[in-house]
Short mmCIF file of C-alpha atoms in Angstrom, two decimals:
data_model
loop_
_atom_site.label_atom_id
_atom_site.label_comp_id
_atom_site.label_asym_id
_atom_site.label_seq_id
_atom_site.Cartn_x
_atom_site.Cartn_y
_atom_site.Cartn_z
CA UNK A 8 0.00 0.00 0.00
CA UNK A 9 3.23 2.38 -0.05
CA UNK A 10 2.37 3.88 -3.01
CA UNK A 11 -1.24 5.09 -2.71
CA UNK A 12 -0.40 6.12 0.92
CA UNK A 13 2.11 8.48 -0.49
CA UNK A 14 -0.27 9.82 -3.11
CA UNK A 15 -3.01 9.83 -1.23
CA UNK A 16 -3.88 8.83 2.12
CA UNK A 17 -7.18 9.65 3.08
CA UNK A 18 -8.40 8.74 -0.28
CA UNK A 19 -6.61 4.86 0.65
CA UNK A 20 -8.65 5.02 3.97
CA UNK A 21 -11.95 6.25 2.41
CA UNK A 22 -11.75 3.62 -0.56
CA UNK A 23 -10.80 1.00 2.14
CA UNK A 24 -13.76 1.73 4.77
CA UNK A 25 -16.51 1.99 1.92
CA UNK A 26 -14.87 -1.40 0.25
CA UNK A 27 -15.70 -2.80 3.82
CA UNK A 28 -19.13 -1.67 4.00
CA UNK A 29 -18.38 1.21 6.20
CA UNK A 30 -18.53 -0.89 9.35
CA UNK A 31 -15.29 1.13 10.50
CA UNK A 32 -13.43 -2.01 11.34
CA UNK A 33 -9.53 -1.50 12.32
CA UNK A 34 -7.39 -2.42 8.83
CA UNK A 35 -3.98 -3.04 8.48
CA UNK A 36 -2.16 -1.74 5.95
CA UNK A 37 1.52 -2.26 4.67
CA UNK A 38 3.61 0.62 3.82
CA UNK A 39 7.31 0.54 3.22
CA UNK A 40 7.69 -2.66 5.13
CA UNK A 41 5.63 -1.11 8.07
CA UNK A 42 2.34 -2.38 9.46
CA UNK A 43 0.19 0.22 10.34
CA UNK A 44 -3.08 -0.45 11.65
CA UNK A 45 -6.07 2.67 10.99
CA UNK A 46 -8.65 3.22 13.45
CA UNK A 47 -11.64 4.61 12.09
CA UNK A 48 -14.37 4.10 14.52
CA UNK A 49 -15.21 6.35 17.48
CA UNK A 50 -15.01 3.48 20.19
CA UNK A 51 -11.31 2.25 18.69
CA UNK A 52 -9.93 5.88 18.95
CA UNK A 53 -10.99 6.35 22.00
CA UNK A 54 -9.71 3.61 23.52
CA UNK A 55 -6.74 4.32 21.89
CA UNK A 56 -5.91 7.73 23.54
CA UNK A 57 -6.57 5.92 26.75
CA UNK A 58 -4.51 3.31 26.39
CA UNK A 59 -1.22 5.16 27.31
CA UNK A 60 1.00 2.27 28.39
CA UNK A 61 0.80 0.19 24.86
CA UNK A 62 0.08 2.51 22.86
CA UNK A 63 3.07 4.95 23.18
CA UNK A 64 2.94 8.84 21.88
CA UNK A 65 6.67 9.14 22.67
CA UNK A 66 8.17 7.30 20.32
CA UNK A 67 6.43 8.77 17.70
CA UNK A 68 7.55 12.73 18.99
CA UNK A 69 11.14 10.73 19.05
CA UNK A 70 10.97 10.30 15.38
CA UNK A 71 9.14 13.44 14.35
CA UNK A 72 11.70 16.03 16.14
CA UNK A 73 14.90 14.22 14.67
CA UNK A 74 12.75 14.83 10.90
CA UNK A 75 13.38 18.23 12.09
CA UNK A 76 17.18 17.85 12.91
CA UNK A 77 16.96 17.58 16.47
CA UNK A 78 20.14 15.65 17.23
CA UNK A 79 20.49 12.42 19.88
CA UNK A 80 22.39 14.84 22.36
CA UNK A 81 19.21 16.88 22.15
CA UNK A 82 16.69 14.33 22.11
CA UNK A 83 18.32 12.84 25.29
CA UNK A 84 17.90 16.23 27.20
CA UNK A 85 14.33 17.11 25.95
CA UNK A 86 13.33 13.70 27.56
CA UNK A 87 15.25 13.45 30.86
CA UNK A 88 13.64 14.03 34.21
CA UNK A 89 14.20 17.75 35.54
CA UNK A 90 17.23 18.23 37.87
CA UNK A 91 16.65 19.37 41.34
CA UNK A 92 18.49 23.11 40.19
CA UNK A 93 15.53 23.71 38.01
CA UNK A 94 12.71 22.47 40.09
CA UNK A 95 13.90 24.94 42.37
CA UNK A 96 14.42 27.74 40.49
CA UNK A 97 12.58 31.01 41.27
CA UNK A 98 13.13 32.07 37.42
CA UNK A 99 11.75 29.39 35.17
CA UNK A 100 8.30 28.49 35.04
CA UNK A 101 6.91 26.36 38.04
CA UNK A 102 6.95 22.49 37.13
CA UNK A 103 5.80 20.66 40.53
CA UNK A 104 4.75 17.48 37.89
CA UNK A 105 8.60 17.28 36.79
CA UNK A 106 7.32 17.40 33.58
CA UNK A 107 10.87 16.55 31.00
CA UNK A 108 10.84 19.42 28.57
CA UNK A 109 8.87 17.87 25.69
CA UNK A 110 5.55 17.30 27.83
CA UNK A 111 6.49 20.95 29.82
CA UNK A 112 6.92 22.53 26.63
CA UNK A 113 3.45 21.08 25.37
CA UNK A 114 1.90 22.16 28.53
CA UNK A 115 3.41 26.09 28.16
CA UNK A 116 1.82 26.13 24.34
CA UNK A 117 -1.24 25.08 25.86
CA UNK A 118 -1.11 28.02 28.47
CA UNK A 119 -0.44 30.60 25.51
CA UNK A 120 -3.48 29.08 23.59
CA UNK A 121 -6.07 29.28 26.74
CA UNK A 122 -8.19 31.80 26.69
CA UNK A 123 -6.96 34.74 28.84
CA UNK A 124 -4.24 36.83 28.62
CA UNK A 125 -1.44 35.35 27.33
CA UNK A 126 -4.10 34.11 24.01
CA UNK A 127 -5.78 37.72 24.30
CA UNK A 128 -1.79 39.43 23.21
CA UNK A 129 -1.24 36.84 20.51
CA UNK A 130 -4.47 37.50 19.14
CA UNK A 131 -4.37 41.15 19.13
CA UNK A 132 -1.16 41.10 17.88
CA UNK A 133 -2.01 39.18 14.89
CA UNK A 134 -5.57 40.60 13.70
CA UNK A 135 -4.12 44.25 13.90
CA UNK A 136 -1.35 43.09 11.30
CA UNK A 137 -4.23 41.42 9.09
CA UNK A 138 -5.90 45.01 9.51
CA UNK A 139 -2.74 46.15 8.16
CA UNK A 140 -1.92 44.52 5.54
CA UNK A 141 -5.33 44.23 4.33
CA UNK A 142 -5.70 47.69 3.85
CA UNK A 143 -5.98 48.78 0.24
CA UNK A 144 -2.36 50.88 -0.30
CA UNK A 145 -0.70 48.24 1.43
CA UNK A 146 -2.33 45.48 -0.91
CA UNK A 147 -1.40 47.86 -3.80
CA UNK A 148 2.21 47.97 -3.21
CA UNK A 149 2.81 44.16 -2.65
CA UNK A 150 4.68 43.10 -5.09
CA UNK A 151 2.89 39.78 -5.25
CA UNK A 152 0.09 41.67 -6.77
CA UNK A 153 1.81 44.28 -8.95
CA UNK A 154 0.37 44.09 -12.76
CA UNK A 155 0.40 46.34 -15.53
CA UNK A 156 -2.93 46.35 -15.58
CA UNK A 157 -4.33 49.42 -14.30
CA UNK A 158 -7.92 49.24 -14.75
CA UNK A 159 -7.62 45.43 -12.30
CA UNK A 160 -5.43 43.55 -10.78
CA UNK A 161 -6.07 39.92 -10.20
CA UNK A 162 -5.43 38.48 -7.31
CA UNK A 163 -4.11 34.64 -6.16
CA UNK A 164 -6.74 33.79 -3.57
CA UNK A 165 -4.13 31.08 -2.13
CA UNK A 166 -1.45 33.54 -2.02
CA UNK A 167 -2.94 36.02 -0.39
CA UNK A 168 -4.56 34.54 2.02
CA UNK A 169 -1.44 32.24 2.69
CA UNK A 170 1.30 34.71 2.92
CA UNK A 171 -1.09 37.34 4.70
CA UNK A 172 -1.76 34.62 7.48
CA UNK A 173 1.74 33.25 7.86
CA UNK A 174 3.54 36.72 7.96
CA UNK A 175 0.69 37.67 10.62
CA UNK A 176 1.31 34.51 12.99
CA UNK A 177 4.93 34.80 12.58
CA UNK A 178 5.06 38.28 13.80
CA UNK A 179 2.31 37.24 17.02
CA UNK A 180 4.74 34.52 18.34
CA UNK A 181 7.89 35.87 17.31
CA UNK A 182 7.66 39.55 17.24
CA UNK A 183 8.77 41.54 14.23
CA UNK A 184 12.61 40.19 14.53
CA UNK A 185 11.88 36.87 12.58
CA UNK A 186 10.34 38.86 9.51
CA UNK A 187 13.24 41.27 9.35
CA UNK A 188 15.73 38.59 9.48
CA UNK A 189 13.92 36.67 6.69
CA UNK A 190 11.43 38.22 4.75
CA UNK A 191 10.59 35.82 2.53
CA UNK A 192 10.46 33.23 5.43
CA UNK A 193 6.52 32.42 4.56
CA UNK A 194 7.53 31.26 1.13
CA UNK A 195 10.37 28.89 2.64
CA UNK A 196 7.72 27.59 4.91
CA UNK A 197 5.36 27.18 2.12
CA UNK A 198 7.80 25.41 0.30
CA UNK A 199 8.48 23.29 3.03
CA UNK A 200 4.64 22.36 3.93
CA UNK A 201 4.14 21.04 0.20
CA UNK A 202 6.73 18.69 1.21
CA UNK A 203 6.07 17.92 4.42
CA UNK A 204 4.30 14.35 3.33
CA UNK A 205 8.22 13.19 3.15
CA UNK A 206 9.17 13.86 6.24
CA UNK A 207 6.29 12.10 7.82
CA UNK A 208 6.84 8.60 5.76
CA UNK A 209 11.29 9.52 6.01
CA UNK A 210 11.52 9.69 2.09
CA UNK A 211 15.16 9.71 1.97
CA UNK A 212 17.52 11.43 0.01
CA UNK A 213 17.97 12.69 -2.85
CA UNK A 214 14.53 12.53 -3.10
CA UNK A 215 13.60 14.50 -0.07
CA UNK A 216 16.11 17.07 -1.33
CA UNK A 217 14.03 19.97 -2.02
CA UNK A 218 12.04 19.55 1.29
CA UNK A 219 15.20 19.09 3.47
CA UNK A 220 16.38 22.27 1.32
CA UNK A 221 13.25 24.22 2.37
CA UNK A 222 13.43 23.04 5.90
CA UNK A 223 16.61 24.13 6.63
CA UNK A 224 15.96 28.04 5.22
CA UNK A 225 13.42 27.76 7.99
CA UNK A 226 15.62 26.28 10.83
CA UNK A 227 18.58 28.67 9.39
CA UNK A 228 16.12 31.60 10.23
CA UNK A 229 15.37 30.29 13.42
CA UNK A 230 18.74 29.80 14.22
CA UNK A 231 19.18 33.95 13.58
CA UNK A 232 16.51 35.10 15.84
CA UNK A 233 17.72 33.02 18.61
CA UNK A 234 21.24 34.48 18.74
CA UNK A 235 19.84 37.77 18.92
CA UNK A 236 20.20 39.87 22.48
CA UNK A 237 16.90 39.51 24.12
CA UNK A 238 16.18 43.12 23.37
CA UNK A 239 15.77 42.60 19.86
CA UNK A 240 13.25 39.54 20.23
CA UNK A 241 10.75 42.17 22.17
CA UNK A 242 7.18 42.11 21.34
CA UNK A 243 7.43 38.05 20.61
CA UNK A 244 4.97 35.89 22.80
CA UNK A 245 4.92 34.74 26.52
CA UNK A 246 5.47 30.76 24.80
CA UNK A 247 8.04 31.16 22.87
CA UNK A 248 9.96 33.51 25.62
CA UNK A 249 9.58 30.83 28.13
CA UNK A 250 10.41 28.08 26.21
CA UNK A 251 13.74 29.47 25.04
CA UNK A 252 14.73 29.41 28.49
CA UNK A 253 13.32 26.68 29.78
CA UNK A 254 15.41 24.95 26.84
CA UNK A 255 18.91 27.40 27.39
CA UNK A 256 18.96 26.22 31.27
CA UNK A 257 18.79 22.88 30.10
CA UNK A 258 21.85 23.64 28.39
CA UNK A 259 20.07 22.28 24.49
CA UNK A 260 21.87 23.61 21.98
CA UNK A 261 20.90 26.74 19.78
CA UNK A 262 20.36 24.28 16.82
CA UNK A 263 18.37 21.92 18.61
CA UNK A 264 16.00 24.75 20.10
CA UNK A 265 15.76 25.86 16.82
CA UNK A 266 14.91 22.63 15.46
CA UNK A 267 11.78 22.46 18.28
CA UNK A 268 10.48 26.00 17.38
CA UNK A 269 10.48 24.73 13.64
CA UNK A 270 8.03 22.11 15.09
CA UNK A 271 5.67 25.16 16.43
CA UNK A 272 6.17 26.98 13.65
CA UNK A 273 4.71 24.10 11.49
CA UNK A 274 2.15 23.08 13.82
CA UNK A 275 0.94 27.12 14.14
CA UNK A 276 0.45 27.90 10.32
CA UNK A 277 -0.31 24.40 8.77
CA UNK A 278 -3.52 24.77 9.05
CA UNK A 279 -4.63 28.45 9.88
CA UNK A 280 -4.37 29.40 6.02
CA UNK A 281 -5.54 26.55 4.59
CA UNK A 282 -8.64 26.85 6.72
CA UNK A 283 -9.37 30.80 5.59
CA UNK A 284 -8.68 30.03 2.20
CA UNK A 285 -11.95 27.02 2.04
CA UNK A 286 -13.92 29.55 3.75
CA UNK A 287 -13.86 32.23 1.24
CA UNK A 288 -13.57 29.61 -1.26
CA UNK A 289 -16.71 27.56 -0.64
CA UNK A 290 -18.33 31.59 0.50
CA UNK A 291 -17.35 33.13 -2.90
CA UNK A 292 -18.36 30.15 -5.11
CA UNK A 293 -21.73 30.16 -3.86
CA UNK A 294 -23.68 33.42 -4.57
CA UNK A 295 -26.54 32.44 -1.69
CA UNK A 296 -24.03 31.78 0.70
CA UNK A 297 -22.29 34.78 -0.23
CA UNK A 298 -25.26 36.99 -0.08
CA UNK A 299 -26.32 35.56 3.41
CA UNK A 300 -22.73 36.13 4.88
CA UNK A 301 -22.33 39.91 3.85
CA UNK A 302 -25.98 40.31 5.15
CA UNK A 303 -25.03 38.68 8.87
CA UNK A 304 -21.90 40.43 8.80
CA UNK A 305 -22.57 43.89 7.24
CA UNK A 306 -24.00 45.42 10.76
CA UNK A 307 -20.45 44.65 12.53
CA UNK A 308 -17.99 46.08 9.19
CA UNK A 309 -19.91 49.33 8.24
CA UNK A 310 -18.21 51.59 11.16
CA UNK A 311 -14.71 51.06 10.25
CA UNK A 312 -14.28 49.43 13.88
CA UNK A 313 -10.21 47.75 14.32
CA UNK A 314 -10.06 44.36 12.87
CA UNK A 315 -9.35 43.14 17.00
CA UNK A 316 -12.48 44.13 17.83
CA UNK A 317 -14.31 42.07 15.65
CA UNK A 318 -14.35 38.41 17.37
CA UNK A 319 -16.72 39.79 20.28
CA UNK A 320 -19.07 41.28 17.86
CA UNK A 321 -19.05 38.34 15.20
CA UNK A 322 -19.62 35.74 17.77
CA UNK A 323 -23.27 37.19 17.93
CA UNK A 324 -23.71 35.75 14.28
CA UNK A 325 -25.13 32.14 13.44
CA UNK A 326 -24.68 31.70 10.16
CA UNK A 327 -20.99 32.51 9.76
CA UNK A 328 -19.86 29.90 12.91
CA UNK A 329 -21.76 27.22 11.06
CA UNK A 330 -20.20 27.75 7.46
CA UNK A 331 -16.48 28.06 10.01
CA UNK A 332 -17.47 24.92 11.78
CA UNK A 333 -18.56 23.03 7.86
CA UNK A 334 -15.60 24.06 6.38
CA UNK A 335 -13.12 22.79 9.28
CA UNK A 336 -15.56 19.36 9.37
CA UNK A 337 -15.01 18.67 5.21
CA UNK A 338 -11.22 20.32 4.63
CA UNK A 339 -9.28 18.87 7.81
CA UNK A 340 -7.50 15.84 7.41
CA UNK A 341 -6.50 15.44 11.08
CA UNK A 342 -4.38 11.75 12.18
CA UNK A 343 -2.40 10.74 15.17
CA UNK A 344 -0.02 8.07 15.50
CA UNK A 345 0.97 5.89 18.21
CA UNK A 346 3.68 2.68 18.39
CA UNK A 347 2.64 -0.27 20.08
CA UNK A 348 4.71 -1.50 22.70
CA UNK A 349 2.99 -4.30 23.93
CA UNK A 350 0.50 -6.35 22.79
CA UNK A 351 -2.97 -4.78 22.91
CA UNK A 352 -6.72 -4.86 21.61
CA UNK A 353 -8.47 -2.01 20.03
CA UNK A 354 -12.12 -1.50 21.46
CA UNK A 355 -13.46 -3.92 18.83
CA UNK A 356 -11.45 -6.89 20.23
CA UNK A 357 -8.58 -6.89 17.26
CA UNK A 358 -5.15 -8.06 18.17
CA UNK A 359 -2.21 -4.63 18.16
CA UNK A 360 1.19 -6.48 17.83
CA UNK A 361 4.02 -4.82 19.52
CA UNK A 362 6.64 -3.16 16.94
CA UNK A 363 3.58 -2.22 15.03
CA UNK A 364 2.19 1.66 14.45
CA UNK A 365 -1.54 2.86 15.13
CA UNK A 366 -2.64 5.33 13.44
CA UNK A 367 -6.22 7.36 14.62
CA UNK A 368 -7.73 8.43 11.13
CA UNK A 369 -9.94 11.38 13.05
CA UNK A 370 -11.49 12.70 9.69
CA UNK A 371 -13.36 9.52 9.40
CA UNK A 372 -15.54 10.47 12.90
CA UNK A 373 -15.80 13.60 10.91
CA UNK A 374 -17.30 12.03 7.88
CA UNK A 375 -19.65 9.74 10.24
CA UNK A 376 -23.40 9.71 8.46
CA UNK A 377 -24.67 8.64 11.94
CA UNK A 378 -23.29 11.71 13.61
CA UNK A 379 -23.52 14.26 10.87
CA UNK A 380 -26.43 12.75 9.25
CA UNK A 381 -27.32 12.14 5.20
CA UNK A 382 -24.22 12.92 2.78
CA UNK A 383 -21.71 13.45 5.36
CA UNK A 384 -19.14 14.49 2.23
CA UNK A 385 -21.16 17.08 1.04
CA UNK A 386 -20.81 20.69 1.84
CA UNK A 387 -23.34 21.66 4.29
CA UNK A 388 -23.42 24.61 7.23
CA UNK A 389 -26.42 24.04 7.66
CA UNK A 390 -26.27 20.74 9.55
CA UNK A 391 -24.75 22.91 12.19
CA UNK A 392 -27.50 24.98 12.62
CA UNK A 393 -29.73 22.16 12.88
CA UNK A 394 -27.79 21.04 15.81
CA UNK A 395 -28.64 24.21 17.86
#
């Protein structure tokens, strides 16, 4: 099955659950010598997640930070048990779990992503530089958009709303120092996210070439802003702050820290861009859909009110959450993967053998007719408003 995984995964898993009469039975599946077994039923997943002691996450965030050049040195430091000298340290964040640094440093992106202050900067941060460079004379001047034309200007939907997002988030966690450094560090990491299907499966060179080339302009950029003097990282986010030196105390190299943030950096715009680009896709292709948007919306954009002010006021409207909601249901492709340790049994009573991998194929709960009701893989915001 190597081949059709690489070309097209969820399509493998969708053929493979209809061809078994979508009773969502765990499969098995061979891919570059590798047995994989794909969960695809609510029960199996769940059990899954539970099942912490044979079903290890570890090993798989092993694997995926080397794919981003974190070296053995590193890895060994990022999983070790916290020395007394840090637990009692009155300068690094409190850690009374003794959390090792991968699971603290999950646990400190989770703080900056609850709602509350630390979220509220972010945020801010990053809808006044949409505001910004949404305006008109700053759309003008990109030169992504410069034509000839005068009377019009087409526009790349993709691009714009890609490069527009990245640049944004980039700035909210990093401040304006990463930018200035590299300014065309949204096209690296564009680059790199087309490619990023070989470095999950470890496509090896040369023909992982041009995404290990991509990679490193991002790491390389990384690498910059860290050796900066604190003073010129200001206006970067609490997370990113505190993990730096939660990482420097533990004595991990620059490279190595570098190669972690590349890991956030991925993990923060993967998705965000893709997501606003299906919205106004699926919004602009549909005249209706269009027309009932700009009507819900109209009363909250006529008073030229700051684009950071607008999440309080749109969360009064119906129809827009449920075409946000649609969109994020049909266009995510969401998996996690697990290795099996010991021998286990999935919620349906199949057999896990150790040395094995799990993988949790969470679009197909998202495609479930018995949840979402008739033609789950159609395009439809209103099922969420029927939910109310």
């Amino acid at each position: 099955h190597t081949i059709s995984f690489f070309k097209d995964i969820e399509g493998t898993i969708n053929d493979t659950r209809k061809y078994l009469n979508n009773t969502r039975e765990p499969v098995a599946f061979t891919v570059a010598g590798r047995t994989i077994y794909v969960l695809m039923s609510t029960n199996d997943i769940y059990a899954a997640q539970k099942a912490v002691e044979d079903l290890n996450h570890d090993v798989s965030t092993v694997n995926f930070m080397s794919r981003f050049g974190v070296t053995k040195p590193g890895l060994q430091i990022l999983f070790e048990d916290p020395p007394p000298s840090l637990l009692a340290s009155t300068t690094l964040e409190p850690n009374p779990g003794r959390k090792n640094m991968v699971h603290l440093g999950a646990a400190l992106f989770v703080t900056q992503l609850t709602p509350g202050k630390y979220l509220d900067t972010v945020q801010e941060t990053c809808l006044d530089l949409l505001d910004q460079k949404m305006a008109l004379h700053n759309l003008l001047s990109n030169p992504r958009f410069r034509t000839a034309n005068t009377t019009s200007r087409p526009i790349s939907l993709v691009s714009w709303v890609s490069h527009t997002l990245i640049e944004s988030t980039s700035a909210a966690f990093f401040g304006p120092a990463l930018l200035r450094l590299e300014p065309d560090l949204a096209r690296y990491f564009l680059e790199f996210d087309s490619k990023m299907w070989k470095l999950l499966y470890s496509i090896p060179r040369p023909w992982s070439e041009d995404m290990l080339a991509a990679r490193s302009k991002l790491q390389n950029a990384l690498v910059a802003y860290l050796e900066l003097p604190a003073d010129e990282k200001a206006g970067g986010s609490w997370f990113v702050s505190k993990f730096e030196s939660e990482m420097r105390a533990r004595d991990i190299s620059t490279h190595d820290i570098a190669g972690c943030l590349a890991m956030v950096y991925w993990v923060a715009n993967t998705n965000t861009w893709r997501l606003c680009f299906w919205i106004l896709a699926y919004v602009l292709h549909d005249p209706r859909l269009k027309e009932v948007i700009t009507q819900e919306i109209l009363p909250f954009t006529t008073n030229d009110q700051p684009v950071a002010s607008l999440p309080a006021t749109l969360s009064q409207c119906r129809q827009l959450p449920a075409v946000y909601h649609e969109v994020l249901r049909v266009v995510n492709s969401p998996i996690s993967l697990r290795h099996v340790t010991s021998s286990a049994r999935t919620a349906s009573e199949k057999v896990l053998r150790p040395g094995t991998q799990v993988m949790m194929a969470h679009t197909q709960l998202l495609r479930d007719g018995q949840v979402f009701g008739a033609s789950p893989d159609t395009f439809d915001p209103s099922r969420f408003l029927n939910k109310e």
